[in-house]
PDB file of C-alpha atoms and ligand atoms in Angstrom:
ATOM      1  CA  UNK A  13      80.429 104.271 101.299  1.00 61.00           C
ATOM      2  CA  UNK A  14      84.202 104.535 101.850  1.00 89.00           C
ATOM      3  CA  UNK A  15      85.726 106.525  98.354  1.00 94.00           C
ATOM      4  CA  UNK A  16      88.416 103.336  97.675  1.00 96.00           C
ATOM      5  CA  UNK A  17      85.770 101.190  98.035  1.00 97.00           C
ATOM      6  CA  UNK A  18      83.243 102.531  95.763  1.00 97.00           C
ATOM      7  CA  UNK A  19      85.868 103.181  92.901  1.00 97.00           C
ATOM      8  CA  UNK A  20      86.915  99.488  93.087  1.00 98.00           C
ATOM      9  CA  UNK A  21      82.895  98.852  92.564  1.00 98.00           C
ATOM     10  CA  UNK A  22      82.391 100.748  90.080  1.00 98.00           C
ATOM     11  CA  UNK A  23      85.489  99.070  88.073  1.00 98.00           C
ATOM     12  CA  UNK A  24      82.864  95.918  87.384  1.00 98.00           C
ATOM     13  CA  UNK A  25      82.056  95.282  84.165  1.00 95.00           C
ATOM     14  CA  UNK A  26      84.156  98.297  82.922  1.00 98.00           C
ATOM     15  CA  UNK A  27      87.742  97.650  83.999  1.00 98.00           C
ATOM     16  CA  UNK A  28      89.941  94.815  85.226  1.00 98.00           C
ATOM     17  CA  UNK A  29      91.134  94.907  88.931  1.00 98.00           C
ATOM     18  CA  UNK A  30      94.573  94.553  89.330  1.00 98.00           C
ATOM     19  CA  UNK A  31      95.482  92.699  92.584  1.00 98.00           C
ATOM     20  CA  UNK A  32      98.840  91.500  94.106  1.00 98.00           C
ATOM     21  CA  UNK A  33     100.095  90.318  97.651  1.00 98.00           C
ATOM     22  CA  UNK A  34     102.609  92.524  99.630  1.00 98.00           C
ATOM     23  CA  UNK A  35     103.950  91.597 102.986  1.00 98.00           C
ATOM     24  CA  UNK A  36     106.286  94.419 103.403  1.00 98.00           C
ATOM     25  CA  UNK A  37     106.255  98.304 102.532  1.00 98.00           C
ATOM     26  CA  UNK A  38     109.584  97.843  99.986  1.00 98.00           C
ATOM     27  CA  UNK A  39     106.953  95.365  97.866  1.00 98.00           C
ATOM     28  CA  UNK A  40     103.967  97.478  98.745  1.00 98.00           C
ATOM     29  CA  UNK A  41     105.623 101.073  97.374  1.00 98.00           C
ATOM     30  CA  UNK A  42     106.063  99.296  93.920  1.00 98.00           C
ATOM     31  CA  UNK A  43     102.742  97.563  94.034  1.00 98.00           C
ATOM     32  CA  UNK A  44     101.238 100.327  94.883  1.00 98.00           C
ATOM     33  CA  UNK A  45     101.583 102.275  91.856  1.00 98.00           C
ATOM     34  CA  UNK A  46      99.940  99.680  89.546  1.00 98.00           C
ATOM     35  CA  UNK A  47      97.333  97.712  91.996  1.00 98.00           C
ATOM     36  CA  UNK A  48      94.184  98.543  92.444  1.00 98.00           C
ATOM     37  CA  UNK A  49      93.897  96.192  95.851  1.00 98.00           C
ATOM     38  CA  UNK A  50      97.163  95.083  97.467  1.00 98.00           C
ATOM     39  CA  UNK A  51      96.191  91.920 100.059  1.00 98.00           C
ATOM     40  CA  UNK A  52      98.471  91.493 103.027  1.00 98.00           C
ATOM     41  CA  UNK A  53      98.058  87.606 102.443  1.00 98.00           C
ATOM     42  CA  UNK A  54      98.093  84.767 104.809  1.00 98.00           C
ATOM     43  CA  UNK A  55     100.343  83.223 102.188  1.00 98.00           C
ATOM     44  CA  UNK A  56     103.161  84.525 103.929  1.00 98.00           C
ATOM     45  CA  UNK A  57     102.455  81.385 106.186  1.00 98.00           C
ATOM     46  CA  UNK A  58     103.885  79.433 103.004  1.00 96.00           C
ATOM     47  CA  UNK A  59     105.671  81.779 101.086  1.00 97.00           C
ATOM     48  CA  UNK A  60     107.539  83.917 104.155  1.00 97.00           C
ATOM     49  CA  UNK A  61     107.729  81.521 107.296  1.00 98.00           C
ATOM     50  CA  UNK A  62     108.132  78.279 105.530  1.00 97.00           C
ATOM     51  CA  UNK A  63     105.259  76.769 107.486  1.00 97.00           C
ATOM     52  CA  UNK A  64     103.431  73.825 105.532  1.00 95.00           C
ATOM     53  CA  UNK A  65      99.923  75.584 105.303  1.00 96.00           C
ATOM     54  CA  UNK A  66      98.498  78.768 106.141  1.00 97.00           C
ATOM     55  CA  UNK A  67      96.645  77.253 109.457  1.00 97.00           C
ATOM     56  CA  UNK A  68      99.175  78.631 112.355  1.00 97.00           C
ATOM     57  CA  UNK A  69     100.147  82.178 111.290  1.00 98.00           C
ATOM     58  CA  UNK A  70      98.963  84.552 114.026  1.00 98.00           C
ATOM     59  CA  UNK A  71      96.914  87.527 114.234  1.00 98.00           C
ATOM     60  CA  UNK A  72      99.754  89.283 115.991  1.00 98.00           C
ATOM     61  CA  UNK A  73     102.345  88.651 112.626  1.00 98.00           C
ATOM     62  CA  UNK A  74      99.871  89.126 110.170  1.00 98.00           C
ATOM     63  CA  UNK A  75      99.196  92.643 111.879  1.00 98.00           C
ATOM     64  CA  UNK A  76     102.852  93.397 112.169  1.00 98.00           C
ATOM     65  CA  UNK A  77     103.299  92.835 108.273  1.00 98.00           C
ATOM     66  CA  UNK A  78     100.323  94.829 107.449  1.00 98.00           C
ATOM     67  CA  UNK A  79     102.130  97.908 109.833  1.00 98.00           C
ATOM     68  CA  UNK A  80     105.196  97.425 106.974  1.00 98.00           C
ATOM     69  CA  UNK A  81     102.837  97.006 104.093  1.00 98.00           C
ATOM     70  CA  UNK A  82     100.557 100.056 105.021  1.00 98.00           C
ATOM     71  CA  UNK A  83     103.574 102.024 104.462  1.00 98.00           C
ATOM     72  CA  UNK A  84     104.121 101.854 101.267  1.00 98.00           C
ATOM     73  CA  UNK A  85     100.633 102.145 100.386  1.00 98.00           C
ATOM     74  CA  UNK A  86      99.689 105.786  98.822  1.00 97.00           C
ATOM     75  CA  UNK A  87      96.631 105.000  96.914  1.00 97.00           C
ATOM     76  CA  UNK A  88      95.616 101.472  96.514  1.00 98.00           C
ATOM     77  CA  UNK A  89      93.025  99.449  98.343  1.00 98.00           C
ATOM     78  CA  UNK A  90      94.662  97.468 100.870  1.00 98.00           C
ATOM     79  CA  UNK A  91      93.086  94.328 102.597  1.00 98.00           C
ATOM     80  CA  UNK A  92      94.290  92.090 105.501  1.00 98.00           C
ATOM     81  CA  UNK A  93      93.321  88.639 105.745  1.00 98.00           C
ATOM     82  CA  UNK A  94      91.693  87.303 108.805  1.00 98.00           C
ATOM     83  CA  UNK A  95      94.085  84.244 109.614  1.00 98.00           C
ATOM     84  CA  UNK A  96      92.592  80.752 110.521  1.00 98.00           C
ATOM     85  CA  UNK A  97      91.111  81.186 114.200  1.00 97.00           C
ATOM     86  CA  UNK A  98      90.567  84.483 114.292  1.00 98.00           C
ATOM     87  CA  UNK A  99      86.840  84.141 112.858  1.00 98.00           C
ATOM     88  CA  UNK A 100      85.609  81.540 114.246  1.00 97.00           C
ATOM     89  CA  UNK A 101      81.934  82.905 115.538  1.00 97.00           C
ATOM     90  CA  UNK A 102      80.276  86.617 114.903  1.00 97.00           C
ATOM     91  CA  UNK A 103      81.655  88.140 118.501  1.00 97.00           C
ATOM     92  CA  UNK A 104      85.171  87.021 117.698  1.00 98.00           C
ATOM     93  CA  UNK A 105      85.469  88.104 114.647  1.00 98.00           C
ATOM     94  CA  UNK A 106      84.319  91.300 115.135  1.00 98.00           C
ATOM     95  CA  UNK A 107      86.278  91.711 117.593  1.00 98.00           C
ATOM     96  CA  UNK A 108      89.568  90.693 115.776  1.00 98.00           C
ATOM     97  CA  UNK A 109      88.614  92.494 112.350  1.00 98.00           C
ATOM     98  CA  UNK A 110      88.114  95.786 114.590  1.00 98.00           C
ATOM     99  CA  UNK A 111      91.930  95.330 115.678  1.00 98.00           C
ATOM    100  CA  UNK A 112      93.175  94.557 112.518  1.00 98.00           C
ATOM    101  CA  UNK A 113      91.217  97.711 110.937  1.00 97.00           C
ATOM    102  CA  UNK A 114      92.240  99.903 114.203  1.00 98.00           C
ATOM    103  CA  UNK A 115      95.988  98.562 114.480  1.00 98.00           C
ATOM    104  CA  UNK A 116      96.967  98.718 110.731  1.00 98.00           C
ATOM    105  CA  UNK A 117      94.785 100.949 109.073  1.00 98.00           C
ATOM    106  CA  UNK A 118      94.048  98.999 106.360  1.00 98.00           C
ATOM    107  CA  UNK A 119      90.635  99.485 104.227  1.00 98.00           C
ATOM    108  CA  UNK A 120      89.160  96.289 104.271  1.00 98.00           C
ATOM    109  CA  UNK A 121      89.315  92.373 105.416  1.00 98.00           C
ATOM    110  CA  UNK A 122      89.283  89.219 103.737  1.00 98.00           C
ATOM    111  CA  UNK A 123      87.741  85.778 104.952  1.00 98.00           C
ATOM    112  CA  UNK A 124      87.949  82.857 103.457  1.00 98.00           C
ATOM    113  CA  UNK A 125      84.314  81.072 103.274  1.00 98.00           C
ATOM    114  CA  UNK A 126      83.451  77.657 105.011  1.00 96.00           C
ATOM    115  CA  UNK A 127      80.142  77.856 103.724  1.00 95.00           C
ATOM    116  CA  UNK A 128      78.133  78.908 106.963  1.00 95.00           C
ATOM    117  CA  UNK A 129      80.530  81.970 108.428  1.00 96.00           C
ATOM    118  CA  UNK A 130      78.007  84.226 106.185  1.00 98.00           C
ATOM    119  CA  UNK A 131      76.906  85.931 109.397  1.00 97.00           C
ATOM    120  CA  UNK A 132      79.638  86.629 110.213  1.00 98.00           C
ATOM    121  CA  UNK A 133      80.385  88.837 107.134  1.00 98.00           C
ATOM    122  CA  UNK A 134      77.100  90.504 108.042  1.00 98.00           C
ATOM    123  CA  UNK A 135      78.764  91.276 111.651  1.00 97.00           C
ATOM    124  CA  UNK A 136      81.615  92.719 110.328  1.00 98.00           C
ATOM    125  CA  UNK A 137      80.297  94.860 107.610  1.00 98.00           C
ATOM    126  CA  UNK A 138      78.025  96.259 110.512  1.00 97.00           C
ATOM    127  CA  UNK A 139      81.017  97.389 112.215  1.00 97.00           C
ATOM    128  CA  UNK A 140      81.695  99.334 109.027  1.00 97.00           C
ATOM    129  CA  UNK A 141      84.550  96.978 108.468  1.00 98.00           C
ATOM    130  CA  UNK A 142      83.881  96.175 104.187  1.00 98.00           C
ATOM    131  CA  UNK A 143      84.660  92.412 104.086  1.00 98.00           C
ATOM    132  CA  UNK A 144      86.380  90.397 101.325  1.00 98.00           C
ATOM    133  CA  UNK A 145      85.049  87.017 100.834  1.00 98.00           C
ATOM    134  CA  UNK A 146      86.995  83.894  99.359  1.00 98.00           C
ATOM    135  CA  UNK A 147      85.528  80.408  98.199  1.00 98.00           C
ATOM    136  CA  UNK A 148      86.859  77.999  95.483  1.00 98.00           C
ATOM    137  CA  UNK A 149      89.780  76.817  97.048  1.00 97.00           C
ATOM    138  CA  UNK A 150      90.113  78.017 100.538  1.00 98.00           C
ATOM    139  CA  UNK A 151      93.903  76.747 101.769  1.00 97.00           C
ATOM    140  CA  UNK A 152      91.959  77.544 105.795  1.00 98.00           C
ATOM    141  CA  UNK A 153      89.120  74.967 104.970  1.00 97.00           C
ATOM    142  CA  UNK A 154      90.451  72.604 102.622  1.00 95.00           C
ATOM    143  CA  UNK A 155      93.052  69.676 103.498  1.00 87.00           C
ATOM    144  CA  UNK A 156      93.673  68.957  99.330  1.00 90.00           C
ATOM    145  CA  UNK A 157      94.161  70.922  96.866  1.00 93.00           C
ATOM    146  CA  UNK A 158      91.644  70.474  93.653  1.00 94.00           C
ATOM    147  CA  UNK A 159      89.718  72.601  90.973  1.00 97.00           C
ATOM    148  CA  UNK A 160      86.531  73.645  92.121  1.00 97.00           C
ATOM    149  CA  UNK A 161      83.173  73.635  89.731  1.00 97.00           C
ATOM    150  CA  UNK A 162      83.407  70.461  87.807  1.00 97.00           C
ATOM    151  CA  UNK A 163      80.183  68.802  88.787  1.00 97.00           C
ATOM    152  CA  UNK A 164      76.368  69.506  89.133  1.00 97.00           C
ATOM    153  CA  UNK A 165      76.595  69.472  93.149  1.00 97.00           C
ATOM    154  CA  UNK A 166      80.054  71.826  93.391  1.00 97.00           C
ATOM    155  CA  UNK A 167      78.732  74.396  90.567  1.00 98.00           C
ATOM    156  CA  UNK A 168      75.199  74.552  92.779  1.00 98.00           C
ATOM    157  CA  UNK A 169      77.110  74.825  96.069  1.00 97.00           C
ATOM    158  CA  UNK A 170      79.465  77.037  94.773  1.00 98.00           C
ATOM    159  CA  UNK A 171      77.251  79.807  93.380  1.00 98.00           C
ATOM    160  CA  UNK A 172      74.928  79.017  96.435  1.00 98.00           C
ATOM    161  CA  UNK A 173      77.162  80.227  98.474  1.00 98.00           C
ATOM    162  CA  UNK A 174      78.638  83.339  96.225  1.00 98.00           C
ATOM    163  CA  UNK A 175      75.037  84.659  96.454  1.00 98.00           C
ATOM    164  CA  UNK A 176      74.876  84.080  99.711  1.00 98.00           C
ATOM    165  CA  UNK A 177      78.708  85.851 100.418  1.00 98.00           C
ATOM    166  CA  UNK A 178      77.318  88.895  97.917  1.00 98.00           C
ATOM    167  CA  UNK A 179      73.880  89.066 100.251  1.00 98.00           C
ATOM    168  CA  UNK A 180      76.285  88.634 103.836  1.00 98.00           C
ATOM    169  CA  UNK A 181      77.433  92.878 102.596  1.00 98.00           C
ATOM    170  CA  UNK A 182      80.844  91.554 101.432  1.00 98.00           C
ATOM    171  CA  UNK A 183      82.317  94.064  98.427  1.00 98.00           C
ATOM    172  CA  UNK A 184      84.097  91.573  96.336  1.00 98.00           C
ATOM    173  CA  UNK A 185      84.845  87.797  96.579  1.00 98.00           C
ATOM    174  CA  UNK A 186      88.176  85.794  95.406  1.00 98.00           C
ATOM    175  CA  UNK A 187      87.663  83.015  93.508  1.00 98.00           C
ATOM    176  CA  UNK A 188      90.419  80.360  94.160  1.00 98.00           C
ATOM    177  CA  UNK A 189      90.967  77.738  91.306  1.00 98.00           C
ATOM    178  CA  UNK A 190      87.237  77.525  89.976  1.00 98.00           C
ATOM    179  CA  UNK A 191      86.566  76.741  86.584  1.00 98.00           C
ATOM    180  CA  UNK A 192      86.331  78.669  83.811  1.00 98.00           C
ATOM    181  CA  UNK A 193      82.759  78.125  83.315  1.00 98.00           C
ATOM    182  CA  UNK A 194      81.440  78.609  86.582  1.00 98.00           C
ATOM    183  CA  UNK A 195      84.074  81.847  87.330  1.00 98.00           C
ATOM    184  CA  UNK A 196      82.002  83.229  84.867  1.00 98.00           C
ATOM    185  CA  UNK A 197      78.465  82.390  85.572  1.00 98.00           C
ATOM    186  CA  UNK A 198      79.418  83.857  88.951  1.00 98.00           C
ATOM    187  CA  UNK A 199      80.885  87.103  87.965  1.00 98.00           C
ATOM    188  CA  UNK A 200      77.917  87.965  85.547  1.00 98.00           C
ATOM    189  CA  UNK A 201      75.536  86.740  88.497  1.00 98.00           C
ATOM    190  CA  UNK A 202      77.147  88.869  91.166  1.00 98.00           C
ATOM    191  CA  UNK A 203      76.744  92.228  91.139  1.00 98.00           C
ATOM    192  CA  UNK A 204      80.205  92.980  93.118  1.00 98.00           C
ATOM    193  CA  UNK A 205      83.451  92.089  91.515  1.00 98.00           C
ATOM    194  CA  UNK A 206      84.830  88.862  91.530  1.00 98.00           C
ATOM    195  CA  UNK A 207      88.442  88.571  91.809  1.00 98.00           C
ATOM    196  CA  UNK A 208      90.072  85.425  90.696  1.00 98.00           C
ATOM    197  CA  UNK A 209      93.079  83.345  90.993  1.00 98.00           C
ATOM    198  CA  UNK A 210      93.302  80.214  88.743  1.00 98.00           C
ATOM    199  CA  UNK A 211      89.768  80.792  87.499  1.00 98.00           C
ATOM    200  CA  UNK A 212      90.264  82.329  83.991  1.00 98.00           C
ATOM    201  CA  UNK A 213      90.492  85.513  82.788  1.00 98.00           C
ATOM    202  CA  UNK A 214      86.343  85.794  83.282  1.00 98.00           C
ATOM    203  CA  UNK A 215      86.463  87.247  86.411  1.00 98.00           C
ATOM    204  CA  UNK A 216      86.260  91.346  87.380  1.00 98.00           C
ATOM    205  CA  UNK A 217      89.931  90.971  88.054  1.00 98.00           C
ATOM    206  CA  UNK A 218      92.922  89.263  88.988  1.00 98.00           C
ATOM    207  CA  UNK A 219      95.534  88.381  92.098  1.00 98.00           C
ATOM    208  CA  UNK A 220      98.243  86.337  92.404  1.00 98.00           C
ATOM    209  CA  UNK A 221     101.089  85.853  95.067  1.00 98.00           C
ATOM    210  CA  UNK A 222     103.859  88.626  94.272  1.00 98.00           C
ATOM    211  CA  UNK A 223     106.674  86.154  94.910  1.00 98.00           C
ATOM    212  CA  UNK A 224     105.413  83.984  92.280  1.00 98.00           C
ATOM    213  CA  UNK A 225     105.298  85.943  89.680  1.00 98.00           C
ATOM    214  CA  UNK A 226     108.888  87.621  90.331  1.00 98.00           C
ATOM    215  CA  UNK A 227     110.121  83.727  90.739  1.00 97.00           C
ATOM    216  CA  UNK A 228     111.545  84.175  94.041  1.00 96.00           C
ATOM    217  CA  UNK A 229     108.775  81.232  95.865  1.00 95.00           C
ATOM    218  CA  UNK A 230     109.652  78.149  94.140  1.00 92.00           C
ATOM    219  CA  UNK A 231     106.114  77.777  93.517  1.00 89.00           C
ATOM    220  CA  UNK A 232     104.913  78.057  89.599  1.00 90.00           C
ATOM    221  CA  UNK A 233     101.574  76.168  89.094  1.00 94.00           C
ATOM    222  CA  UNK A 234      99.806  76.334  85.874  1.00 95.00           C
ATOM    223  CA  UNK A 235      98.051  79.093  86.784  1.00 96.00           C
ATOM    224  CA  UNK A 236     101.044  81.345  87.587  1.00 97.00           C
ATOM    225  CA  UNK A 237     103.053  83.576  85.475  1.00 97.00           C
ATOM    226  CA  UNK A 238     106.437  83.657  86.098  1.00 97.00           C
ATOM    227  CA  UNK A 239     107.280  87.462  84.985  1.00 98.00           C
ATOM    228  CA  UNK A 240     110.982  87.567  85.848  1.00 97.00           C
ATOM    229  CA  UNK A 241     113.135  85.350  87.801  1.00 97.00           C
ATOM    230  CA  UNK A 242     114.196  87.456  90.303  1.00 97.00           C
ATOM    231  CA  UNK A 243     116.230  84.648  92.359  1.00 97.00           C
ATOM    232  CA  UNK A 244     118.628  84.609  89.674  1.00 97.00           C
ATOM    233  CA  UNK A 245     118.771  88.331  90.046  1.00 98.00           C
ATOM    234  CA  UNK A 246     119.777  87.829  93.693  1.00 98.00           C
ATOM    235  CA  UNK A 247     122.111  85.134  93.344  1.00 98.00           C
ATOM    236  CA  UNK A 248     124.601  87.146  90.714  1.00 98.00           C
ATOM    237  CA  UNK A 249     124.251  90.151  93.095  1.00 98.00           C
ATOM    238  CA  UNK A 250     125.415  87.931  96.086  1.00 98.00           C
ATOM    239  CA  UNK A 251     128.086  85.434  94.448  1.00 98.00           C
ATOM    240  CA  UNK A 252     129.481  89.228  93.037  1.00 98.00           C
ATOM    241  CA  UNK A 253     129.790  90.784  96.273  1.00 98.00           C
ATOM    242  CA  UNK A 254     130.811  87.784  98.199  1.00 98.00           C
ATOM    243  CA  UNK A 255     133.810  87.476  95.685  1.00 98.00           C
ATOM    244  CA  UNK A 256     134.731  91.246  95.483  1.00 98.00           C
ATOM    245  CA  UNK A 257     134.780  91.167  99.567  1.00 98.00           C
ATOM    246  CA  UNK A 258     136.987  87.977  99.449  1.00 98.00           C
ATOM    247  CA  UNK A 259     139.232  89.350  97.256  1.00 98.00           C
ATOM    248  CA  UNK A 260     139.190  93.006  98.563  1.00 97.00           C
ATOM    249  CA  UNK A 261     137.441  94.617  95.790  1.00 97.00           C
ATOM    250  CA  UNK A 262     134.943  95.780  97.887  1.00 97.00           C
ATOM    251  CA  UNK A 263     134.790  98.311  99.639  1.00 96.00           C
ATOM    252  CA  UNK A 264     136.586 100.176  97.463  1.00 94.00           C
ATOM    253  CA  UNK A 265     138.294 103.638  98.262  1.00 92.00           C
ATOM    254  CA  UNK A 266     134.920 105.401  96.228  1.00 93.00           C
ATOM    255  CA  UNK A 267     133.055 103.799  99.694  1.00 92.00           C
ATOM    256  CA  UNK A 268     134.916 104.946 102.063  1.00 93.00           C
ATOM    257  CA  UNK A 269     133.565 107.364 104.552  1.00 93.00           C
ATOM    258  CA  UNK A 270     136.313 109.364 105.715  1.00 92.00           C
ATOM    259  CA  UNK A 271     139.946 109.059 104.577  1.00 85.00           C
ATOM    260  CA  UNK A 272     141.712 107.361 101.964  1.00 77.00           C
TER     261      UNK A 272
HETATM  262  O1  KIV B 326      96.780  84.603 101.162  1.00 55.81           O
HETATM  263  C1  KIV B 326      96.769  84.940  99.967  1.00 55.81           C
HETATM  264  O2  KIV B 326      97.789  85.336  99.411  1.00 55.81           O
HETATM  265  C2  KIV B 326      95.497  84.846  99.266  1.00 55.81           C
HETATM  266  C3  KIV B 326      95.461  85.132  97.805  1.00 55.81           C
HETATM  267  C4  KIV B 326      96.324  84.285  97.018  1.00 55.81           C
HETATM  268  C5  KIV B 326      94.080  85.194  97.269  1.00 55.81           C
HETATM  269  O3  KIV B 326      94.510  84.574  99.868  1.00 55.81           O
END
């Protein structure tokens, strides 16, 4: 078994996980030193590109963020999602998770589970590809927004099909705004970590979408923590320089390159 992967196992029930999305190396060199798993996200469909899902980002621009990404990454795990398309039956996806594992050099993949693509996690870990799986709230699957796990039907189906993602050969599996409850009758059940967003602090570990907690998406849901508001960072940093150019300040004779 691949030596990042088997440390991130062997973090279950000992240590928390520490997970955040990068979709460019000057995000990825910070992460880097305090991530275990760094996720080149389909979020950037949203958060980058301004798209209204995650449904029409491409194979070919999630590959050339992970490029960017993969070079700030030293030492943590880091894990490219599959976007929506790209996975749609066992030869395809092998196919496509083979590129994205040649291409970017990344240590694992992430799909997000419909419920029946469970073989094709099993094709993909045969490739030697380890495989990330995703249920809860899966923005690829699921037109609205709710929290998962709050009756007798979801909470079967749900751990149903954690099992099931767990038996497929997957290594760890997000769990995307399930309840509290049910986050953690799946994490003890599971014998790989579970990694969740919006599902309580019961879970192996934790991700979240870097430009939500540095306040630079807009987007601040319950279940994020804004940590710093880093577009009010930018905005004194721009209305400074754009008054020091207008009134000549800058540059000033100390940025000169030759001359006085
Ligand atoms: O695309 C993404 O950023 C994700 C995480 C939020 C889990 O899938």
């Amino acid at each position: 078994m691949l030596k990042k992967i088997k440390k991130i196992l062997e973090k279950k029930n000992k240590k928390k996980i520490v997970c955040l999305t990068a979709y460019s190396k000057n995000i990825s060199n910070i992460l880097d030193k305090y991530c275990d798993i760094v996720l080149v996200g389909d979020s950037m469909a949203n958060v980058l590109y301004g798209m209204k899902n995650t449904h029409k980002i491409s194979l070919e621009t999630i590959i050339q963020h992970s490029l960017s990404v993969k070079k700030g990454i030293k030492k943590s795990l880091m894990i490219v999602d599959m976007p929506k398309g790209s996975y749609r039956n066992p030869i395809q996806a092998k196919k496509n998770a083979k590129l994205i594992f040649k291409k970017t050099k990344c240590d694992a993949v992430k799909i997000e589970s419909n419920n029946k693509n469970f073989k094709i996690i099993k094709e993909i870990t045969k490739a030697n590809i380890p495989v990330m799986g995703h249920i809860g709230y899966t923005p690829q699957f699921k037109k609205k927004f709710k929290v998962e796990g709050k009756n007798k039907r979801e909470i079967k189906k749900l751990i149903k099909e954690a099992v099931s993602i767990e038996k497929a050969g997957a290594f760890s599996v997000v769990l995307e705004c399930i309840t509290p409850n049910i986050s953690k009758q799946i994490t003890e059940l599971l014998h790989i970590p579970t990694i969740g967003i919006g599902s309580s602090s019961y879970c192996d570990g934790q991700i979240l979408v870097t430009d939500d907690i540095l306040g630079l998406s807009g987007f601040y849901p319950k279940f994020v923590k804004k940590y710093v508001n880093i577009n009010r960072v930018i905005e004194k940093a721009v209305k400074k320089y754009s008054k020091e150019v207008k009134s000549n300040k800058f540059p000033n004779k100390k940025n000169f390159l030759y001359g006085k």
